[in-house]
mmCIF file of C-alpha atoms in Angstrom:
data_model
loop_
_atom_site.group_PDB
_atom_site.id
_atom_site.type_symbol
_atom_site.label_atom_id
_atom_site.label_comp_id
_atom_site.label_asym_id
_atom_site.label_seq_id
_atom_site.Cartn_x
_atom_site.Cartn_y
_atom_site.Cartn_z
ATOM 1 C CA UNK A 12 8.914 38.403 10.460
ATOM 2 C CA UNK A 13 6.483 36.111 12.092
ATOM 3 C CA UNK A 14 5.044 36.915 15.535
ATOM 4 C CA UNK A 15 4.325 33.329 15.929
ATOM 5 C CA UNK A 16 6.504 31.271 18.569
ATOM 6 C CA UNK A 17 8.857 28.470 16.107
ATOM 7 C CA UNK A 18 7.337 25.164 16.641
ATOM 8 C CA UNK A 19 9.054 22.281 18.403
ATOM 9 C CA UNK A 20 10.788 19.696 16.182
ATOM 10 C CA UNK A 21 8.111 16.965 17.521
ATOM 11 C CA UNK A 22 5.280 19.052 16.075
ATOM 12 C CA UNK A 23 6.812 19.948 12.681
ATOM 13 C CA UNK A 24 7.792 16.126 12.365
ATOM 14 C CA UNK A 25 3.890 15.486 13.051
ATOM 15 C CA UNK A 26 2.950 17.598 10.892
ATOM 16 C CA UNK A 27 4.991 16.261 7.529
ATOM 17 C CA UNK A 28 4.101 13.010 8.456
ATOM 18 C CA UNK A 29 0.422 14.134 7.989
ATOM 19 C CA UNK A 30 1.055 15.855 5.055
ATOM 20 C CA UNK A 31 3.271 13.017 3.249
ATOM 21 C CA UNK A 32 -0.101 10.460 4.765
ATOM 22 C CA UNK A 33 -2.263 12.495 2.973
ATOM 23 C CA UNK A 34 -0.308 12.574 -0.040
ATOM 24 C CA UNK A 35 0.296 9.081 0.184
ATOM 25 C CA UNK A 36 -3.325 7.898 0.382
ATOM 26 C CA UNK A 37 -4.475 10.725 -2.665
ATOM 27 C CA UNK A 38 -1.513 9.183 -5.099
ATOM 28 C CA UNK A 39 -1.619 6.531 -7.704
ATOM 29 C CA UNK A 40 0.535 4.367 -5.810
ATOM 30 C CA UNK A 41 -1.952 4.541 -2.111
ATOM 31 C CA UNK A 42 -1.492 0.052 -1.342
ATOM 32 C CA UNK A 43 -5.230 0.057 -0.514
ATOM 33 C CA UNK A 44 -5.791 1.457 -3.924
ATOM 34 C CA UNK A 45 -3.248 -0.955 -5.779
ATOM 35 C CA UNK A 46 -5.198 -3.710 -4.374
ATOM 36 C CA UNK A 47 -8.593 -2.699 -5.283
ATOM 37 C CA UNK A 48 -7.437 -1.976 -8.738
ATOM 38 C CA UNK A 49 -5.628 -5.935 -9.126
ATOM 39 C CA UNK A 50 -8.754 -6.903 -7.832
ATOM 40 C CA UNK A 51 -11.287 -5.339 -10.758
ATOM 41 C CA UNK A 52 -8.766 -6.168 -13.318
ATOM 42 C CA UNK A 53 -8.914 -10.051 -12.042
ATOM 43 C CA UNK A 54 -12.860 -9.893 -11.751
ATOM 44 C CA UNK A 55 -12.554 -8.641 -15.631
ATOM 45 C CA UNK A 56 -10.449 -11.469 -16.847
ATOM 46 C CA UNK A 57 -12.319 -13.066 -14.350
ATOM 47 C CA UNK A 58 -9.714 -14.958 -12.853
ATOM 48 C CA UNK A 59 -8.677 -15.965 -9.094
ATOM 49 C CA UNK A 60 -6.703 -12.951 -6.629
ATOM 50 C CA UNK A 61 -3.586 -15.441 -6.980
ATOM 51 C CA UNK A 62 -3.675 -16.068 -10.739
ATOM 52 C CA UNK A 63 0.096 -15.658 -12.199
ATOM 53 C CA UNK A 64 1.329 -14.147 -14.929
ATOM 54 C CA UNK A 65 0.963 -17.030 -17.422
ATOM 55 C CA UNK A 66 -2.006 -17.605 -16.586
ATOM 56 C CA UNK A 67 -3.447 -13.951 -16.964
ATOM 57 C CA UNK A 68 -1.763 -13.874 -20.499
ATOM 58 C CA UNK A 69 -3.871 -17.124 -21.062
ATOM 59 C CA UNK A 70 -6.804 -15.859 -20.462
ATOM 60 C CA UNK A 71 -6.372 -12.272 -21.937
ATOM 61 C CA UNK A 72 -5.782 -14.249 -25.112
ATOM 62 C CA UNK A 73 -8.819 -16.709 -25.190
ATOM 63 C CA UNK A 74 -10.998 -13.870 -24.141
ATOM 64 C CA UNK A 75 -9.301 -11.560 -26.986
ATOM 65 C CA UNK A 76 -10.165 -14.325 -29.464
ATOM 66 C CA UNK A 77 -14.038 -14.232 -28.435
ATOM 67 C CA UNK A 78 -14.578 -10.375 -27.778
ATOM 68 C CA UNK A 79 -12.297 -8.827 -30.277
ATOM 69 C CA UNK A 80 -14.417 -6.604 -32.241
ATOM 70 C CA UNK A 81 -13.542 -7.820 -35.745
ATOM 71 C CA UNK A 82 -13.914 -11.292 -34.615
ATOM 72 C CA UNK A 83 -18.118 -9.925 -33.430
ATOM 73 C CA UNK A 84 -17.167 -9.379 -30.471
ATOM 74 C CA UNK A 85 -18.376 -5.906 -28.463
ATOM 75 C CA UNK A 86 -15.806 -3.059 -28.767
ATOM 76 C CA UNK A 87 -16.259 -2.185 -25.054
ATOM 77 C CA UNK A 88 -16.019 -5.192 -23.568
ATOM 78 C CA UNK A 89 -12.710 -5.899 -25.633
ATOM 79 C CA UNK A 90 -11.205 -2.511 -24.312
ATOM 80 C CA UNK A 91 -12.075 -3.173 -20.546
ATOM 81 C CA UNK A 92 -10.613 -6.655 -21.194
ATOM 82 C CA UNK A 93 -6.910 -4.925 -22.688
ATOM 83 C CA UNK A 94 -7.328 -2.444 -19.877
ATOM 84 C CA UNK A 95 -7.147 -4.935 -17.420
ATOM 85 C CA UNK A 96 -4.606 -7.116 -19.031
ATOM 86 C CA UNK A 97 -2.022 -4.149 -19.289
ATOM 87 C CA UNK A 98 -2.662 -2.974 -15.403
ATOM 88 C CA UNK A 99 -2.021 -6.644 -14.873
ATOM 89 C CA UNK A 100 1.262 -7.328 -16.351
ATOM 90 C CA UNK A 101 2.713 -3.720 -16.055
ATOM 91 C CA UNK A 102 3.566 -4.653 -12.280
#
C-alpha cells in the first residue's frame, strides 16, 4: 500500500489532460503537424494552400507525364511527387 496521501480529483484531471496533450502533440494526427505536412505536399505539386481536389489531381497528372521515370524523368523527383499526391487526396 502506498504511503502517499490520494490526490484530489482536480489534480488527477490535470494531470491526464497533460498526458493526453502530450500524446496529442507526439501523434500522427497533432493539427499543427497536419498543416505543415498539406503545406510541403502543396509546395511539391507546387500548387496554392487552397488548391482543391481537381485541381491537385490535375497537376499530379501533368507533372507525372514530365517526371515519370520511363518517360526521362528523375526517379526521385517522381516518388516525392506520388508521395505528395497520395497525402493529398487520402484526407
Amino acid at each position: 500500500m502506498s504511503s502517499r496521501p490520494p490526490k484530489s480529483f482536480a489534480s488527477l484531471f490535470w494531470d491526464v489532460l497533460r498526458l493526453s496533450a502530450r500524446s496529442l502533440w507526439h501523434s500522427n494526427v497533432n493539427p499543427a503537424r497536419v498543416i505543415v505536412e498539406r503545406q510541403r505536399a502543396l509546395s511539391i505539386l507546387g500548387l496554392p494552400p487552397n488548391a482543391t481536389r481537381q485541381q491537385i489531381k490535375k497537376r499530379y497528372r501533368d507533372l507525372a507525364k514530365r517526371h515519370h521515370p520511363d518517360m526521362g524523368g528523375n526517379q526521385q523527383q517522381m516518388q516525392r511527387i506520388v508521395a505528395a499526391y497520395e497525402y493529398l487526396m487520402k484526407g
